[in-house]
XYZ file of C-alpha atoms in Angstrom:
752
model
C 0.000 0.000 0.000
C 1.287 3.460 -0.857
C 2.220 5.825 1.965
C 2.423 9.535 2.418
C 5.983 10.843 2.088
C 7.218 13.461 4.554
C 10.468 15.232 3.665
C 12.221 16.912 6.574
C 15.349 19.057 6.531
C 17.275 17.564 9.462
C 17.844 13.817 9.981
C 17.735 14.450 13.736
C 13.949 14.885 13.554
C 13.131 11.746 11.575
C 12.731 9.410 14.557
C 10.488 11.747 16.558
C 8.286 12.736 13.601
C 7.933 9.095 12.521
C 6.735 8.176 16.020
C 3.956 10.757 15.937
C 2.849 10.118 12.340
C 2.616 6.346 12.502
C 2.885 3.645 9.841
C 0.946 5.460 7.133
C 3.812 7.896 6.637
C 7.371 7.473 5.438
C 9.713 10.120 6.826
C 13.078 11.010 5.279
C 15.454 13.993 5.511
C 17.205 16.095 2.883
C 20.176 16.834 5.195
C 19.786 20.553 4.550
C 20.459 22.091 1.136
C 20.890 19.540 -1.638
C 20.771 22.062 -4.495
C 22.563 25.400 -4.493
C 24.641 27.799 -6.569
C 27.781 26.073 -7.923
C 30.761 26.038 -5.558
C 33.474 26.998 -8.070
C 31.788 29.519 -10.344
C 29.631 32.602 -9.984
C 26.457 30.828 -11.054
C 24.560 34.077 -11.640
C 23.760 35.385 -15.124
C 24.005 39.103 -14.433
C 22.975 40.101 -17.973
C 19.871 37.929 -17.829
C 18.127 39.459 -14.794
C 20.529 37.736 -12.391
C 19.215 34.324 -13.300
C 20.830 31.759 -10.977
C 22.211 28.426 -12.111
C 21.547 25.761 -9.505
C 23.403 22.485 -9.239
C 23.261 19.444 -7.017
C 25.745 20.020 -4.188
C 29.003 18.136 -4.651
C 29.434 16.476 -1.249
C 30.920 13.125 -2.232
C 27.709 12.190 -4.020
C 25.537 12.291 -0.885
C 23.166 14.943 -2.240
C 22.679 12.973 -5.476
C 21.817 9.837 -3.495
C 19.277 11.735 -1.388
C 17.649 13.278 -4.471
C 17.404 9.877 -6.125
C 15.846 8.401 -2.996
C 13.305 11.249 -2.776
C 12.407 10.917 -6.478
C 11.959 7.134 -6.187
C 9.774 7.308 -3.067
C 7.731 10.247 -4.390
C 6.596 8.203 -7.419
C 4.830 5.650 -5.202
C 3.479 8.028 -2.544
C -0.120 9.209 -2.300
C 0.903 12.585 -0.971
C 4.267 14.351 -0.703
C 4.573 16.659 2.289
C 7.567 18.985 2.226
C 8.233 19.718 5.914
C 11.543 21.548 5.801
C 12.264 24.181 8.464
C 9.758 27.069 8.794
C 11.981 29.878 7.534
C 13.399 31.301 4.278
C 16.134 28.698 4.010
C 13.676 25.898 4.656
C 11.281 27.303 2.050
C 14.085 27.459 -0.518
C 15.161 23.879 0.237
C 11.553 22.765 -0.210
C 11.276 24.691 -3.475
C 14.399 23.012 -4.864
C 13.059 19.592 -3.881
C 9.674 20.339 -5.461
C 11.491 21.381 -8.638
C 12.912 17.857 -8.932
C 9.435 16.314 -8.553
C 7.581 18.057 -11.389
C 5.801 14.845 -12.386
C 4.352 14.691 -8.873
C 3.440 18.381 -8.620
C -0.264 17.759 -7.973
C 0.535 15.633 -4.919
C 3.023 18.063 -3.308
C 1.984 20.055 -0.241
C 3.976 22.295 2.111
C 3.670 21.797 5.877
C 5.658 23.308 8.742
C 6.277 22.002 12.241
C 6.923 24.773 14.752
C 7.532 22.144 17.407
C 8.302 18.424 17.235
C 5.428 17.207 19.401
C 2.175 15.455 18.577
C 0.352 18.748 18.986
C 2.821 20.616 16.775
C 2.811 17.971 14.045
C -0.979 17.638 14.042
C -1.221 21.431 13.684
C 1.194 21.332 10.755
C -0.763 18.615 8.964
C -4.023 20.554 9.383
C -2.510 23.614 7.741
C -1.286 22.285 4.405
C -0.284 24.953 1.914
C 1.922 25.437 -1.130
C 5.521 26.607 -1.427
C 5.627 30.345 -0.678
C 7.401 31.768 -3.746
C 7.712 35.198 -2.108
C 9.653 33.637 0.744
C 11.781 31.768 -1.797
C 12.465 34.961 -3.750
C 13.574 36.702 -0.555
C 16.028 33.858 0.071
C 17.195 33.827 -3.548
C 17.803 37.586 -3.578
C 19.818 37.328 -0.373
C 21.786 34.363 -1.722
C 22.471 36.035 -5.086
C 23.514 39.316 -3.476
C 25.839 37.498 -1.076
C 27.282 35.493 -3.970
C 27.950 38.648 -6.015
C 29.766 40.304 -3.124
C 31.742 37.203 -2.193
C 32.755 36.182 -5.706
C 33.560 39.673 -6.911
C 35.408 41.086 -3.896
C 37.198 37.985 -2.580
C 39.421 37.702 -5.714
C 40.312 41.368 -5.218
C 41.527 40.514 -1.702
C 43.514 37.584 -3.113
C 45.340 39.914 -5.490
C 45.760 42.750 -3.014
C 46.781 40.702 0.043
C 46.783 36.911 -0.228
C 44.883 33.898 -1.530
C 42.208 32.336 0.640
C 40.749 35.559 2.041
C 37.062 36.277 1.759
C 34.579 39.123 2.029
C 30.888 38.954 2.775
C 28.018 41.419 2.536
C 27.115 41.067 6.230
C 30.295 39.393 7.509
C 32.497 42.325 6.474
C 30.205 44.858 8.160
C 30.380 42.830 11.380
C 34.186 42.844 11.039
C 34.126 46.620 10.566
C 32.086 47.079 13.747
C 34.560 44.967 15.754
C 37.629 46.679 14.255
C 36.254 50.147 14.941
C 35.483 49.248 18.558
C 39.020 47.867 19.011
C 40.411 51.091 17.577
C 38.388 53.067 20.129
C 39.732 50.918 22.962
C 43.350 51.078 21.783
C 43.324 54.849 21.327
C 41.456 55.538 24.551
C 43.272 57.786 27.035
C 41.832 57.486 30.575
C 40.772 60.704 32.299
C 41.112 61.157 36.021
C 38.141 62.044 38.233
C 37.380 61.953 41.954
C 34.334 61.083 44.056
C 33.622 62.035 47.654
C 31.907 59.942 50.326
C 30.887 61.142 53.769
C 30.479 59.135 56.976
C 27.547 60.481 58.999
C 26.023 59.588 62.360
C 22.820 60.118 64.299
C 22.670 59.523 68.030
C 21.918 55.847 67.370
C 23.586 54.758 64.145
C 26.114 55.512 61.423
C 25.790 55.509 57.646
C 27.694 56.634 54.572
C 26.451 58.755 51.665
C 27.855 59.991 48.352
C 28.250 63.637 47.397
C 25.820 64.205 44.498
C 25.356 67.987 44.212
C 27.429 71.115 44.800
C 25.282 74.262 44.898
C 22.392 72.151 43.538
C 24.335 71.342 40.370
C 26.051 68.263 39.005
C 29.818 68.390 39.208
C 33.007 66.661 38.123
C 36.193 66.824 40.174
C 39.094 66.281 37.798
C 42.070 66.334 40.182
C 43.001 65.472 43.735
C 43.585 69.158 44.376
C 40.007 69.996 43.396
C 38.674 67.188 45.592
C 40.824 68.283 48.537
C 39.583 71.852 48.248
C 35.950 70.690 48.272
C 36.594 68.404 51.252
C 38.041 71.253 53.273
C 34.916 73.284 52.609
C 32.605 70.358 53.365
C 34.151 69.982 56.824
C 33.107 73.520 57.709
C 29.397 72.872 57.185
C 26.618 71.437 59.368
C 24.286 68.762 57.981
C 20.701 67.672 58.364
C 18.318 65.214 56.715
C 16.557 67.198 53.994
C 14.638 64.470 52.165
C 13.432 60.908 52.673
C 11.620 59.540 49.643
C 10.160 56.037 49.561
C 8.709 54.764 46.300
C 7.471 51.445 45.004
C 9.100 50.241 41.807
C 7.684 47.536 39.582
C 9.884 45.482 37.292
C 8.300 43.442 34.514
C 9.696 40.178 33.151
C 11.614 40.108 29.900
C 9.919 38.867 26.701
C 10.293 35.231 25.649
C 13.484 34.435 23.806
C 14.042 35.061 20.131
C 17.257 33.867 18.482
C 19.322 36.964 19.211
C 18.309 37.272 22.867
C 18.834 33.541 23.431
C 22.375 33.845 22.073
C 23.059 36.867 24.294
C 21.719 35.242 27.445
C 23.458 31.929 26.757
C 26.815 33.653 26.265
C 26.424 35.806 29.386
C 24.830 33.333 31.790
C 26.098 29.955 30.583
C 29.354 30.871 28.856
C 28.330 29.014 25.680
C 29.533 30.280 22.316
C 26.918 31.327 19.763
C 27.689 28.257 17.649
C 27.397 25.916 20.621
C 24.132 27.515 21.726
C 22.523 26.930 18.323
C 23.774 23.337 18.207
C 22.239 22.533 21.599
C 19.021 24.382 20.752
C 18.782 22.312 17.563
C 19.006 19.136 19.647
C 16.267 20.320 22.003
C 14.045 21.232 19.039
C 14.595 17.999 17.132
C 13.875 15.851 20.155
C 15.418 14.139 23.160
C 14.768 10.587 24.384
C 12.636 10.833 27.540
C 12.438 7.237 28.735
C 9.022 5.662 28.119
C 7.814 8.877 26.467
C 10.198 8.254 23.580
C 11.740 11.110 21.580
C 10.148 14.467 22.408
C 10.906 17.891 21.006
C 11.366 20.138 24.031
C 11.403 23.631 22.486
C 9.821 25.393 19.542
C 11.832 26.359 16.464
C 14.967 28.227 17.545
C 15.527 30.476 14.496
C 12.964 33.192 14.967
C 12.670 36.929 15.425
C 9.027 36.805 16.470
C 7.851 37.314 20.073
C 4.437 35.880 19.313
C 3.209 33.055 21.556
C 0.135 30.968 20.738
C -2.981 31.534 22.855
C -2.965 27.870 23.807
C 0.609 28.078 25.139
C -0.248 31.230 27.114
C -3.264 29.542 28.705
C -1.179 26.493 29.607
C 1.615 28.461 31.277
C -0.814 30.644 33.240
C -2.541 27.536 34.553
C 0.857 26.034 35.432
C 1.916 29.174 37.366
C -1.335 29.154 39.319
C -0.792 25.553 40.436
C 2.964 25.833 40.990
C 3.261 29.223 42.715
C -0.307 30.283 43.497
C -2.826 32.562 41.802
C -1.183 35.645 43.322
C 1.800 35.087 41.013
C -0.166 34.998 37.746
C -0.201 38.295 35.832
C -3.616 39.990 35.966
C -4.063 39.691 32.204
C -2.237 37.660 29.579
C 0.946 39.539 28.763
C 1.728 40.061 25.065
C 4.996 41.260 23.606
C 5.397 43.368 20.491
C 7.778 42.153 17.790
C 9.755 44.413 15.488
C 8.385 45.297 12.081
C 9.078 43.099 9.054
C 9.836 39.960 11.009
C 9.126 36.389 9.931
C 6.035 35.712 12.014
C 5.302 32.240 10.688
C 6.441 30.674 13.953
C 6.510 31.601 17.596
C 9.071 32.835 20.066
C 11.394 30.192 21.545
C 9.511 28.432 24.337
C 9.127 24.975 25.878
C 6.716 22.808 23.920
C 5.137 21.585 27.161
C 5.521 23.787 30.237
C 4.804 20.808 32.510
C 8.216 19.404 31.474
C 10.019 21.145 34.321
C 13.801 21.171 33.789
C 14.720 19.340 36.989
C 12.235 16.563 36.169
C 14.027 15.997 32.846
C 17.587 16.439 34.119
C 18.354 12.709 34.123
C 17.531 12.508 30.388
C 19.519 15.537 29.278
C 23.202 16.219 28.900
C 24.584 18.854 31.255
C 24.609 21.430 28.465
C 21.117 20.541 27.228
C 19.780 20.905 30.764
C 21.339 24.343 31.257
C 20.007 25.741 27.991
C 16.548 24.169 28.412
C 16.305 25.557 31.941
C 17.217 29.013 30.625
C 14.464 28.854 27.967
C 11.845 27.293 30.268
C 12.421 29.764 33.111
C 12.347 32.808 30.848
C 9.068 31.669 29.283
C 7.294 30.893 32.571
C 8.317 34.313 33.927
C 6.584 36.088 31.024
C 3.102 35.412 32.468
C 3.948 36.099 36.115
C 3.307 39.326 38.017
C 5.886 42.077 38.257
C 8.462 42.070 41.029
C 7.869 44.957 43.458
C 10.644 46.854 45.226
C 10.582 49.592 47.822
C 13.263 52.154 47.038
C 14.409 54.615 49.683
C 16.368 57.785 48.861
C 17.776 59.819 51.768
C 19.396 63.238 51.213
C 21.690 64.812 53.781
C 22.531 68.426 52.982
C 24.214 71.609 54.053
C 23.784 74.981 52.384
C 26.135 74.073 49.494
C 26.472 70.293 49.501
C 24.043 67.401 49.067
C 24.896 63.795 49.971
C 22.648 60.890 49.030
C 22.178 57.270 50.048
C 19.888 54.985 48.030
C 18.768 51.460 48.816
C 15.971 49.136 47.893
C 14.386 45.946 49.129
C 12.123 43.414 47.484
C 8.597 43.337 48.910
C 7.063 40.933 46.355
C 9.062 38.378 44.369
C 6.658 38.123 41.460
C 8.280 36.613 38.374
C 11.610 36.434 40.191
C 10.286 33.462 42.143
C 10.680 31.125 39.169
C 14.306 32.236 38.728
C 15.004 31.750 42.430
C 13.609 28.215 42.253
C 16.013 27.380 39.420
C 19.764 27.503 38.959
C 19.443 30.425 36.538
C 19.145 33.136 39.174
C 17.826 36.670 38.741
C 19.903 39.376 37.114
C 22.215 41.226 39.496
C 20.268 44.445 38.958
C 17.134 42.744 40.287
C 18.691 41.767 43.591
C 18.175 43.696 46.798
C 20.555 46.571 47.439
C 23.358 45.783 49.869
C 23.383 49.419 51.053
C 22.721 49.646 54.783
C 20.088 52.339 55.252
C 19.682 54.168 58.570
C 16.411 53.174 60.250
C 15.815 55.772 62.945
C 15.952 58.913 60.877
C 13.534 61.717 60.015
C 13.511 64.811 57.841
C 14.974 67.768 59.727
C 17.156 65.623 61.974
C 20.681 66.977 62.450
C 23.500 64.518 61.681
C 27.185 64.618 62.472
C 29.863 64.404 59.786
C 32.372 61.972 61.296
C 34.638 61.466 58.316
C 35.040 62.499 54.704
C 37.169 60.856 52.035
C 37.834 61.125 48.334
C 38.506 58.322 45.891
C 40.359 58.476 42.609
C 38.862 56.936 39.468
C 39.679 56.839 35.792
C 37.271 56.793 32.895
C 37.162 53.434 31.181
C 37.278 52.647 27.475
C 34.233 51.138 25.790
C 34.106 47.384 26.279
C 35.385 45.174 23.487
C 32.671 43.116 21.888
C 31.955 39.575 22.982
C 29.616 37.152 21.258
C 26.628 38.451 23.211
C 27.224 42.156 22.640
C 28.079 41.823 18.918
C 24.871 39.811 18.422
C 22.926 42.555 20.213
C 24.612 45.214 18.066
C 23.839 43.356 14.827
C 20.220 42.906 15.870
C 19.779 46.543 16.916
C 21.333 47.738 13.662
C 19.108 45.259 11.758
C 22.083 43.546 10.144
C 21.808 39.837 9.431
C 19.021 37.510 10.457
C 18.426 34.877 13.187
C 19.921 32.116 11.061
C 23.137 34.087 10.447
C 24.223 35.533 13.815
C 26.183 32.485 14.967
C 27.667 31.754 11.529
C 28.912 35.345 11.090
C 31.020 35.139 14.251
C 32.199 31.617 13.464
C 33.255 32.659 9.962
C 35.264 35.652 11.174
C 37.124 33.449 13.653
C 37.724 30.766 11.012
C 39.161 33.366 8.621
C 41.461 34.579 11.434
C 40.034 38.068 11.104
C 39.204 38.023 14.811
C 40.391 36.082 17.850
C 38.510 35.147 20.980
C 40.600 36.247 23.976
C 39.181 35.893 27.475
C 35.700 35.718 25.898
C 36.285 39.010 24.050
C 36.302 39.256 20.241
C 39.494 41.031 19.201
C 40.419 41.946 15.639
C 43.699 40.475 14.397
C 46.344 42.291 12.387
C 45.001 40.516 9.299
C 41.411 41.429 10.184
C 42.337 45.084 10.584
C 44.188 45.069 7.272
C 41.260 43.462 5.406
C 38.822 45.863 7.029
C 41.002 48.874 6.199
C 41.197 47.901 2.524
C 37.481 47.095 2.242
C 36.375 50.294 3.951
C 38.767 52.415 1.906
C 37.671 50.925 -1.398
C 34.091 49.721 -0.771
C 33.060 51.973 2.087
C 29.661 52.710 0.559
C 28.791 48.981 0.631
C 30.382 47.768 3.850
C 28.685 50.168 6.212
C 25.806 49.887 8.642
C 23.409 52.276 6.894
C 23.684 50.604 3.480
C 23.508 47.065 4.868
C 20.489 47.928 7.009
C 18.728 49.344 3.947
C 19.507 46.207 1.929
C 18.170 43.978 4.725
C 14.961 46.005 4.687
C 14.683 45.696 0.902
C 15.207 41.944 1.082
C 12.402 41.733 3.638
C 10.138 43.746 1.330
C 10.556 41.089 -1.364
C 8.988 38.576 1.017
C 6.018 40.856 1.610
C 5.607 41.542 -2.135
C 6.347 45.241 -1.647
C 9.205 45.306 -4.183
C 10.437 43.156 -7.057
C 13.496 40.932 -6.586
C 15.111 41.978 -9.905
C 14.592 45.662 -9.092
C 16.446 45.311 -5.766
C 19.315 43.352 -7.327
C 19.718 45.969 -10.058
C 19.753 48.825 -7.565
C 22.484 47.036 -5.676
C 24.632 45.716 -8.497
C 24.957 48.669 -10.863
C 26.747 51.025 -8.432
C 28.625 48.045 -6.983
C 29.953 47.067 -10.426
C 31.096 50.626 -11.120
C 33.008 50.759 -7.835
C 34.474 47.296 -8.401
C 35.799 48.169 -11.864
C 37.540 51.266 -10.488
C 39.060 49.361 -7.561
C 40.322 46.453 -9.681
C 42.414 48.920 -11.679
C 44.173 49.944 -8.462
C 44.957 46.393 -7.293
C 48.665 46.486 -8.115
C 48.989 49.868 -6.455
C 47.133 48.637 -3.365
C 49.285 45.523 -3.142
C 52.420 47.675 -3.265
C 51.227 49.616 -0.232
C 51.150 46.310 1.641
C 54.835 45.703 0.900
C 56.509 47.894 3.499
C 60.350 47.944 3.721
C 62.034 46.132 6.610
C 65.104 48.332 6.418
C 67.569 45.501 5.762
C 69.287 43.915 2.756
C 68.453 40.342 1.795
C 70.962 37.978 3.484
C 70.707 35.549 0.566
C 71.283 37.604 -2.599
C 72.909 40.595 -0.802
C 71.169 42.914 -3.296
C 67.429 43.109 -2.774
C 65.807 45.007 0.061
C 63.710 42.954 2.488
C 60.024 43.787 2.502
C 56.957 42.712 4.480
C 54.444 40.670 2.489
C 51.258 38.748 3.210
C 50.580 35.077 2.548
C 48.040 32.451 3.570
C 49.811 32.054 6.917
C 49.968 35.774 7.626
C 52.701 38.352 7.409
C 56.239 37.363 6.425
C 59.513 38.839 5.159
C 60.659 38.336 1.581
C 63.257 39.637 -0.818
C 62.088 42.388 -3.165
C 64.063 40.653 -5.957
C 61.481 37.851 -6.140
C 61.289 35.705 -8.270
C 65.023 36.023 -8.979
C 65.612 35.596 -5.227
C 63.163 33.431 -3.290
C 64.370 34.297 0.204
C 61.594 34.407 2.819
C 61.554 34.505 6.604
C 58.638 33.778 8.932
C 57.621 36.364 11.493
C 56.209 33.802 13.891
C 57.720 33.858 17.334
C 57.719 31.012 19.768
C 55.543 32.568 22.446
C 52.227 33.376 20.825
C 52.337 32.278 17.206
C 51.467 35.770 16.067
C 53.184 38.029 13.586
C 55.984 40.174 14.951
C 57.931 42.798 13.074
C 61.696 42.546 12.756
C 63.207 45.974 13.453
C 66.981 45.545 13.431
C 69.766 43.039 13.978
C 72.478 44.870 15.890
C 72.060 43.233 19.285
C 74.935 40.762 19.056
C 75.131 36.989 18.998
C 72.550 34.759 20.677
C 73.933 33.606 24.083
C 71.989 30.343 23.851
C 73.043 28.889 20.480
C 76.120 31.143 19.936
C 75.436 31.204 16.189
C 72.221 33.170 15.575
C 71.884 36.942 15.633
C 69.731 38.711 18.173
C 67.065 40.773 16.406
C 64.400 43.142 17.728
C 60.778 42.230 17.075
C 57.419 43.707 17.997
C 54.846 41.201 19.181
C 51.423 41.573 20.751
C 53.024 42.274 24.155
C 55.416 44.921 22.837
C 59.077 44.834 21.862
C 61.337 41.888 22.507
C 64.719 40.652 21.329
C 64.987 37.108 20.022
C 67.285 34.802 18.119
C 66.858 34.839 14.338
C 67.490 31.089 14.372
C 63.934 30.367 15.556
C 62.465 27.710 15.589
C 65.765 25.844 16.111
C 66.628 28.324 18.842
C 63.779 29.895 20.855
C 65.866 32.311 22.942
C 64.012 35.533 23.840
C 65.362 38.492 25.811
C 62.589 40.816 26.977
C 63.305 44.522 27.021
C 60.176 45.734 28.725
C 60.318 48.244 31.521
C 58.726 46.817 34.673
C 57.662 49.332 37.328
C 55.086 48.660 40.023
C 51.801 50.332 39.167
C 51.223 53.415 41.348
C 47.433 53.077 41.408
C 45.970 52.412 44.843
C 45.124 48.747 45.436
C 46.671 47.576 42.136
C 49.316 44.851 42.204
C 50.177 45.130 38.497
C 53.245 46.467 36.726
C 53.603 49.184 34.122
C 54.749 47.729 30.804
C 55.670 49.287 27.492
C 52.994 48.516 24.911
C 52.018 49.484 21.377
C 48.777 50.591 19.775
C 47.485 48.867 16.648
C 49.414 51.401 14.564
C 52.618 50.746 16.468
C 52.609 53.916 18.598
C 54.307 53.267 21.925
C 52.600 53.932 25.247
C 52.770 52.646 28.801
C 50.005 50.732 30.532
C 49.287 48.509 33.508
C 49.574 44.728 33.166
C 46.199 44.444 34.959
C 44.292 46.236 32.162
C 41.289 46.460 31.896
C 40.889 46.036 35.679
C 43.400 48.854 36.074
C 43.212 51.600 33.461
C 46.553 53.343 34.096
C 47.955 54.486 30.735
C 50.332 57.220 29.613
C 52.206 58.313 26.512
C 55.083 59.452 28.756
C 57.776 57.067 29.982
C 57.348 56.320 33.706
C 60.295 56.658 36.086
C 60.585 54.416 39.157
C 60.760 57.321 41.583
C 58.205 58.460 44.165
C 57.099 62.086 44.053
C 58.637 63.901 47.017
C 55.741 66.345 47.131
C 52.531 64.274 46.954
C 53.951 60.781 47.414
C 52.629 59.380 44.107
C 54.467 56.184 43.199
C 56.073 57.278 39.914
C 57.328 60.269 37.960
C 57.198 60.659 34.159
C 59.597 61.820 31.467
C 58.092 64.649 29.456
C 59.753 66.240 26.441
C 59.367 70.002 26.067
C 59.391 70.762 22.342
C 59.968 74.480 22.946
C 63.093 74.157 25.097
C 64.019 70.798 23.545
C 64.681 69.395 27.006
C 63.345 66.487 29.007
C 61.575 67.150 32.298
C 60.736 64.727 35.098
C 57.185 65.522 36.209
C 54.719 63.990 38.655
C 51.568 63.129 36.645
C 49.388 63.911 39.689
C 50.574 67.128 41.287
C 52.745 68.340 38.362
C 55.756 68.609 40.681
C 58.825 69.013 38.465
C 62.442 67.998 39.060
C 65.497 68.309 36.848
C 65.721 65.898 33.937
C-alpha cells in the first residue's frame, strides 16, 4: 500500500516525527540544502536578470543519493509533504526539492512544524499549503547578493593581500564594527576624576552617603587638588536630613526568547559560544529521548525573530503558574509582547513545547549542556506570564547649604516573576537583587547629623568594552544587520578566517582582520557600512512581503557596486604595493634586494624584493604566541643560547622583545620591557611598554582592563617627594628641547 511521504530538513527529527505520524507515513530527511549555486563559479547570469544556475551540491555524491531516494519514493506516494524548516532557508530547500518532482506536482503540499510534538505535528498537517514563492524569492535575492559580493570582492583581496581571504556582505560589516570598537579601545586615554563619600552619624547609628550635588548642580572633580579643596569646605558645614523619599518600583519580566536574545543570554549566563548555543538548541528542538515517552521535542523552532506566543501556550503556562506558585503570582491579564516590524512571524518565540516538562524533572535525560540551555528557555518563558516584582526604594538626602549627599537602597517586597528564577539555577539578574546598602532606620527629615569622616577616591574613565559574542549579536540585531539564522555563523566565519580572535571571551580583531577591514572600507566603504547594509536587509524583507520586485532590488544594488568594483580592480597592483613595506635591511641571501613585508596564507612574512630572482623568505612567527611580529633591526649581538644566531628586535602583541633569528631551532628571547610597580591604589600590576594597533608606543598597567593606568610618557621608578605618588614621568618640552621629570598627579617638576 502506498504511503504519504514526509520530507524533513534535518535527519535528527526523523525518529520523533515518525513516532507521531505512525505507519501510514514514510519520513526522510534532505540533510539541509541539496541544491545550491555552484561552488566553483559565480552561477549568476548578471545580464539575464541575475538568473541563478543551480546544481546538485558536490558532497561526495551524498546529495545525489538523497535526491534519487526522494524521487523514487515520491513516485509511489499518495501525498508528498515537504516539511523543511519554517523559515526562508527551509522554504528554498523545499522549493528546490519540489522542482525535482515536477511529475508529482499535484501531490506536493507544504507543511511546517513549529515544534516536534504530537500537537505541533498535528497542527502542521491541518494547515497544508503550497511553497511560498515570495519567501523563496527573498532567500534567492539574499543568496544572489551574497554570492555577487563574495565572488567579486574575494578575488580582489587575493590579489591585493593573499589567496584564501574572503569578504561577505554582512560578515564584512560585522568585522568593521569589531575593528572600529578595538580602535576606540586602543586609542582611549583614561581621564582622572574623583568622588567624595561622607560618613555620617545620628545619636543611634552611622551611615555613609555619596556627594551628588554642589550648589544644587552636578559636578566633576578632575584632580586630587580639586577634591581636597571641596573636602576642606565640606568639613566647615553642618548637615541635616533634607529628604526621605520612599517609592514602590515595579519590574516586569523580559519577553520570551528570540534567536538573538537567546544567544546573548546563553553567552552571558552559561558561557556558551553562539555556535554551541545553536547546536544545543537544535538538539532540544529535534527531540530528546525521555524514557518511556520516547523522543520528544522540548522547544519550539529556535531560528525566529518573532515574540508571538500561541494563545494555547499562554493559557497552559498561566494555569501552570497558578498551580505551581499560586494565583497571586499569575499576571492579571495575559501579557503580550510586540515584535519588530518586518519579522518572519510564521512561527513563535522560543519556548518549551510543554511547560509541565520542568527542567529538573528531565535532568536525568539531558546532557549537562542541554539541561542548562533548556532551563534558561523554560524559566524565561514561565516568567513572562507572572506578576511584576515589586521593590521599595528609599532615597535619603543629607545636605548643608552648598552640599548634598545621598544614600539609596531598595528591598524586594514581592518576588513576582523572580520566584521562578530563584527556584532554578538560573538566578535573577544582578540588577534585580536587593541593594546591599545599609540604610539608617531611625531617621527623620529635619534631623541633624554629624559628619564623622570624609574621604575622596580616585577613578579613571574606562574605554568602551570590546565586543563579545553576546554584545556583537545585540549590536547586529539593533542595527538590523543579518538575520536569526546568520548571527552564529557570522562570528564563526570571522574566527575561522582569522580576522578576529577570541581572547578571554572578548572578540578582538587580528592584524590581518584590521588590514582586510582597512582595505574594504577604503575601497568599498559605501557597501560595507551599517546604513547601506540595514537598507539592503529592509529591501530583502520587502521582497517577502511583495512590496518590491526581486530583480529591481538586485539591479539597484549591483549597478553602483559594479562601477566601484571596476575602479578598484584597476588599483589592485597599487594597493598591493602599499602592503609591501620595507624592513630596512638587505636580503641575506642575494645581498642585493631590500627585504620587505608581504602577506601570505599564513599571515605576514619577510621576503626579498628581488622575487622571483631571489626566493628568500623569513617567517615572522615567534615562539611565544604564534602571532606576527615585526623585525626591526639586527644589531644586538650573537645569541647567548646557540652562539650562532643573531639577536634581532621584534614587535609582538606584548610589545618589543629581542629574540634569536634562528627560531624555531633556537627559541631564545630576551625581553626589554620596563617593569615598574603600578602606582594606582590597590593595584598589584606592573607598568609595561605597549604598542597601539598602529605601532605607537605607550605605557600601561599589566592588569588592564581592571586597572586603566595608561600614559604616553615614559614612567620613572621614583616616588614624588611632594605628593607621594608612586612614579614620575619623562616629558619632552618641544619648545626648550629638554626632558623634564614631572609627577603626573601634582605636576611637581624635578630636573631631567
